[in-house]
PDB file of C-alpha atoms in Angstrom:
ATOM      1  CA  MET A   1      73.613  85.671  90.798  1.00 60.00           C
ATOM      2  CA  LYS A   2      75.073  88.890  92.011  1.00 76.00           C
ATOM      3  CA  LYS A   3      78.337  90.328  90.389  1.00 85.00           C
ATOM      4  CA  PHE A   4      81.703  89.389  91.816  1.00 83.00           C
ATOM      5  CA  LYS A   5      82.749  91.800  94.536  1.00 86.00           C
ATOM      6  CA  PHE A   6      86.184  91.260  96.311  1.00 86.00           C
ATOM      7  CA  SER A   7      85.732  92.124 100.066  1.00 84.00           C
ATOM      8  CA  LEU A   8      89.341  93.309 100.328  1.00 87.00           C
ATOM      9  CA  ALA A   9      89.088  95.648  97.234  1.00 88.00           C
ATOM     10  CA  THR A  10      89.637  98.885  99.313  1.00 90.00           C
ATOM     11  CA  VAL A  11      92.508  97.267 100.966  1.00 92.00           C
ATOM     12  CA  LEU A  12      94.028  96.326  97.712  1.00 90.00           C
ATOM     13  CA  SER A  13      93.420  99.791  96.217  1.00 93.00           C
ATOM     14  CA  TYR A  14      95.269 101.404  99.118  1.00 94.00           C
ATOM     15  CA  LYS A  15      98.185  98.914  98.971  1.00 93.00           C
ATOM     16  CA  GLN A  16      98.405  99.765  95.197  1.00 95.00           C
ATOM     17  CA  GLN A  17      98.548 103.539  96.041  1.00 96.00           C
ATOM     18  CA  VAL A  18     101.210 102.936  98.543  1.00 95.00           C
ATOM     19  CA  LEU A  19     103.127 100.808  96.135  1.00 96.00           C
ATOM     20  CA  ASP A  20     102.825 103.549  93.500  1.00 96.00           C
ATOM     21  CA  SER A  21     103.803 106.244  95.888  1.00 97.00           C
ATOM     22  CA  LEU A  22     106.853 104.120  97.036  1.00 97.00           C
ATOM     23  CA  GLN A  23     107.927 103.407  93.555  1.00 97.00           C
ATOM     24  CA  ALA A  24     107.819 107.260  92.837  1.00 97.00           C
ATOM     25  CA  GLU A  25     110.055 107.760  95.906  1.00 97.00           C
ATOM     26  CA  HIS A  26     112.378 105.098  94.822  1.00 98.00           C
ATOM     27  CA  ALA A  27     112.634 106.584  91.312  1.00 98.00           C
ATOM     28  CA  ALA A  28     113.395 109.990  92.841  1.00 97.00           C
ATOM     29  CA  ALA A  29     116.043 108.505  95.006  1.00 97.00           C
ATOM     30  CA  ILE A  30     117.722 106.787  92.003  1.00 98.00           C
ATOM     31  CA  SER A  31     117.686 110.058  90.135  1.00 97.00           C
ATOM     32  CA  GLN A  32     119.351 111.938  92.995  1.00 97.00           C
ATOM     33  CA  LEU A  33     121.901 108.975  93.172  1.00 97.00           C
ATOM     34  CA  ARG A  34     122.687 109.361  89.503  1.00 98.00           C
ATOM     35  CA  LYS A  35     122.960 113.206  89.767  1.00 98.00           C
ATOM     36  CA  GLN A  36     125.482 112.885  92.653  1.00 98.00           C
ATOM     37  CA  GLU A  37     127.423 110.214  90.563  1.00 98.00           C
ATOM     38  CA  THR A  38     127.732 112.743  87.699  1.00 98.00           C
ATOM     39  CA  ARG A  39     128.723 115.484  90.140  1.00 98.00           C
ATOM     40  CA  ILE A  40     131.518 113.448  91.516  1.00 98.00           C
ATOM     41  CA  SER A  41     132.761 112.493  88.023  1.00 97.00           C
ATOM     42  CA  GLU A  42     132.695 116.331  87.144  1.00 98.00           C
ATOM     43  CA  LEU A  43     134.572 117.189  90.366  1.00 97.00           C
ATOM     44  CA  LYS A  44     137.199 114.460  89.705  1.00 97.00           C
ATOM     45  CA  LYS A  45     137.654 115.853  86.133  1.00 98.00           C
ATOM     46  CA  GLU A  46     137.903 119.328  87.565  1.00 96.00           C
ATOM     47  CA  TYR A  47     140.526 118.184  89.941  1.00 97.00           C
ATOM     48  CA  SER A  48     142.376 116.299  87.279  1.00 97.00           C
ATOM     49  CA  ASN A  49     142.318 119.351  84.874  1.00 96.00           C
ATOM     50  CA  PHE A  50     143.509 121.682  87.806  1.00 95.00           C
ATOM     51  CA  SER A  51     146.275 119.341  88.839  1.00 95.00           C
ATOM     52  CA  ASN A  52     147.581 118.917  85.202  1.00 95.00           C
ATOM     53  CA  GLU A  53     147.621 122.843  84.994  1.00 93.00           C
ATOM     54  CA  TYR A  54     149.547 122.951  88.263  1.00 93.00           C
ATOM     55  CA  HIS A  55     152.202 120.401  87.219  1.00 92.00           C
ATOM     56  CA  THR A  56     152.553 122.036  83.678  1.00 92.00           C
ATOM     57  CA  ARG A  57     153.048 125.468  85.362  1.00 90.00           C
ATOM     58  CA  CYS A  58     155.520 123.905  87.833  1.00 89.00           C
ATOM     59  CA  MET A  59     157.623 122.719  84.902  1.00 88.00           C
ATOM     60  CA  ASP A  60     157.829 126.193  83.774  1.00 87.00           C
ATOM     61  CA  GLY A  61     158.657 127.591  87.087  1.00 85.00           C
ATOM     62  CA  LEU A  62     156.107 129.161  89.680  1.00 82.00           C
ATOM     63  CA  GLU A  63     156.519 131.641  92.475  1.00 90.00           C
ATOM     64  CA  ILE A  64     155.992 130.279  95.908  1.00 90.00           C
ATOM     65  CA  ARG A  65     152.626 132.190  96.439  1.00 93.00           C
ATOM     66  CA  GLU A  66     151.388 130.533  93.086  1.00 92.00           C
ATOM     67  CA  VAL A  67     152.463 127.092  94.430  1.00 92.00           C
ATOM     68  CA  LEU A  68     150.709 127.581  97.634  1.00 93.00           C
ATOM     69  CA  SER A  69     147.594 128.885  95.685  1.00 94.00           C
ATOM     70  CA  TYR A  70     147.480 125.917  93.492  1.00 93.00           C
ATOM     71  CA  GLN A  71     148.122 123.593  96.418  1.00 95.00           C
ATOM     72  CA  ALA A  72     145.133 125.350  98.401  1.00 97.00           C
ATOM     73  CA  GLY A  73     143.052 124.850  95.308  1.00 96.00           C
ATOM     74  CA  LEU A  74     143.866 121.156  95.140  1.00 96.00           C
ATOM     75  CA  ARG A  75     143.146 120.515  98.776  1.00 97.00           C
ATOM     76  CA  ALA A  76     139.687 122.361  98.363  1.00 97.00           C
ATOM     77  CA  ARG A  77     138.811 120.232  95.569  1.00 97.00           C
ATOM     78  CA  GLU A  78     139.728 117.102  97.408  1.00 97.00           C
ATOM     79  CA  ARG A  79     137.420 118.182 100.291  1.00 98.00           C
ATOM     80  CA  GLU A  80     134.708 118.798  97.802  1.00 98.00           C
ATOM     81  CA  ILE A  81     135.080 115.456  96.211  1.00 98.00           C
ATOM     82  CA  GLU A  82     135.253 113.920  99.731  1.00 98.00           C
ATOM     83  CA  GLN A  83     132.021 115.591 100.908  1.00 98.00           C
ATOM     84  CA  ALA A  84     130.271 114.635  97.573  1.00 98.00           C
ATOM     85  CA  THR A  85     131.399 111.051  98.098  1.00 98.00           C
ATOM     86  CA  LEU A  86     129.872 111.069 101.665  1.00 98.00           C
ATOM     87  CA  ARG A  87     126.574 112.355 100.089  1.00 98.00           C
ATOM     88  CA  LEU A  88     126.641 109.722  97.461  1.00 98.00           C
ATOM     89  CA  THR A  89     127.056 107.098 100.300  1.00 98.00           C
ATOM     90  CA  GLU A  90     123.862 108.560 102.214  1.00 98.00           C
ATOM     91  CA  LEU A  91     122.035 108.557  98.851  1.00 98.00           C
ATOM     92  CA  ARG A  92     122.818 104.870  98.297  1.00 98.00           C
ATOM     93  CA  LYS A  93     121.612 104.143 101.727  1.00 98.00           C
ATOM     94  CA  VAL A  94     118.369 105.961 101.156  1.00 97.00           C
ATOM     95  CA  GLU A  95     117.871 104.354  97.743  1.00 97.00           C
ATOM     96  CA  GLU A  96     118.394 100.908  99.298  1.00 98.00           C
ATOM     97  CA  GLU A  97     115.784 101.528 102.021  1.00 97.00           C
ATOM     98  CA  LYS A  98     113.439 102.857  99.161  1.00 97.00           C
ATOM     99  CA  ARG A  99     113.963  99.713  97.201  1.00 97.00           C
ATOM    100  CA  ALA A 100     113.382  97.507 100.333  1.00 97.00           C
ATOM    101  CA  ALA A 101     110.158  99.291 100.910  1.00 97.00           C
ATOM    102  CA  VAL A 102     109.032  98.868  97.271  1.00 97.00           C
ATOM    103  CA  VAL A 103     109.656  95.212  97.425  1.00 97.00           C
ATOM    104  CA  THR A 104     107.711  94.901 100.705  1.00 96.00           C
ATOM    105  CA  ALA A 105     104.756  96.930  99.344  1.00 96.00           C
ATOM    106  CA  ARG A 106     104.928  94.780  95.997  1.00 95.00           C
ATOM    107  CA  GLN A 107     104.764  91.558  98.167  1.00 95.00           C
ATOM    108  CA  ASP A 108     101.727  92.769 100.070  1.00 92.00           C
ATOM    109  CA  THR A 109     100.038  93.880  96.868  1.00 94.00           C
ATOM    110  CA  SER A 110     100.874  90.698  95.051  1.00 94.00           C
ATOM    111  CA  SER A 111      99.463  88.509  97.897  1.00 93.00           C
ATOM    112  CA  LEU A 112      96.208  90.455  97.798  1.00 92.00           C
ATOM    113  CA  GLU A 113      95.995  90.221  94.060  1.00 93.00           C
ATOM    114  CA  LYS A 114      96.525  86.454  94.196  1.00 94.00           C
ATOM    115  CA  LEU A 115      93.738  86.158  96.923  1.00 92.00           C
ATOM    116  CA  GLN A 116      91.552  88.160  94.712  1.00 92.00           C
ATOM    117  CA  GLU A 117      92.123  85.979  91.639  1.00 93.00           C
ATOM    118  CA  LYS A 118      91.524  82.815  93.806  1.00 93.00           C
ATOM    119  CA  LYS A 119      88.347  84.313  95.110  1.00 91.00           C
ATOM    120  CA  ARG A 120      87.302  85.172  91.470  1.00 91.00           C
ATOM    121  CA  SER A 121      88.080  81.651  90.392  1.00 92.00           C
ATOM    122  CA  ALA A 122      85.942  80.138  93.087  1.00 91.00           C
ATOM    123  CA  TYR A 123      83.206  82.678  92.193  1.00 91.00           C
ATOM    124  CA  ASN A 124      83.311  81.593  88.556  1.00 90.00           C
ATOM    125  CA  ALA A 125      83.282  78.022  89.328  1.00 92.00           C
ATOM    126  CA  ALA A 126      80.390  78.431  91.494  1.00 89.00           C
ATOM    127  CA  ILE A 127      78.578  80.426  88.807  1.00 89.00           C
ATOM    128  CA  SER A 128      79.324  77.621  86.207  1.00 91.00           C
ATOM    129  CA  LYS A 129      78.064  75.043  88.541  1.00 91.00           C
ATOM    130  CA  GLN A 130      74.945  76.891  89.261  1.00 89.00           C
ATOM    131  CA  GLU A 131      74.313  77.425  85.491  1.00 89.00           C
ATOM    132  CA  GLU A 132      74.937  73.734  84.887  1.00 91.00           C
ATOM    133  CA  GLN A 133      72.453  72.844  87.553  1.00 90.00           C
ATOM    134  CA  PHE A 134      69.890  75.373  86.038  1.00 89.00           C
ATOM    135  CA  ILE A 135      70.276  73.720  82.744  1.00 89.00           C
ATOM    136  CA  GLU A 136      69.987  70.207  84.077  1.00 88.00           C
ATOM    137  CA  GLU A 137      66.878  71.068  85.913  1.00 86.00           C
ATOM    138  CA  PHE A 138      65.435  72.919  82.788  1.00 83.00           C
ATOM    139  CA  ILE A 139      66.236  69.776  80.618  1.00 87.00           C
ATOM    140  CA  SER A 140      64.750  67.486  83.214  1.00 85.00           C
ATOM    141  CA  SER A 141      61.547  69.572  83.611  1.00 83.00           C
ATOM    142  CA  LYS A 142      61.082  69.599  79.753  1.00 78.00           C
ATOM    143  CA  TRP A 143      61.644  65.914  79.535  1.00 80.00           C
ATOM    144  CA  ASN A 144      59.170  65.296  82.326  1.00 77.00           C
ATOM    145  CA  GLN A 145      56.560  67.431  80.645  1.00 78.00           C
ATOM    146  CA  HIS A 146      57.320  65.701  77.335  1.00 71.00           C
ATOM    147  CA  VAL A 147      57.123  62.232  78.685  1.00 68.00           C
ATOM    148  CA  GLY A 148      54.083  63.080  80.897  1.00 60.00           C
ATOM    149  CA  VAL A 149      51.911  64.108  77.789  1.00 54.00           C
TER     150      VAL A 149
END
């Protein structure tokens, strides 16, 4: 009997390639998300340090232009944190979309793999049945030859 050949093997291979590609994209999205979270953390730390410096210097007494300079610096850092946070929100949305695409692709691939396994099991059962039938026929013919002598 011929070897087992899954008729949808090329489709399964294609679906697996798509899944691999989507998993790589999802990993990249997660990496960007983590980098952005780190960036926001660094910006908040910078803001906190700058704010502490401002308050310390205020206790010692500052000229009005220095106060205005510190306040402008604080506002600039607040805007930068706000923009980074908006970017983080966008990156989270992208990551969620990539994750959903991976889940869908994994389901598609899994259903084809299960179908392949089901077909392989049916093929193996047919082979076993055919082998059993061959053995029975062989024994029967030997028995008939032996009894006929």
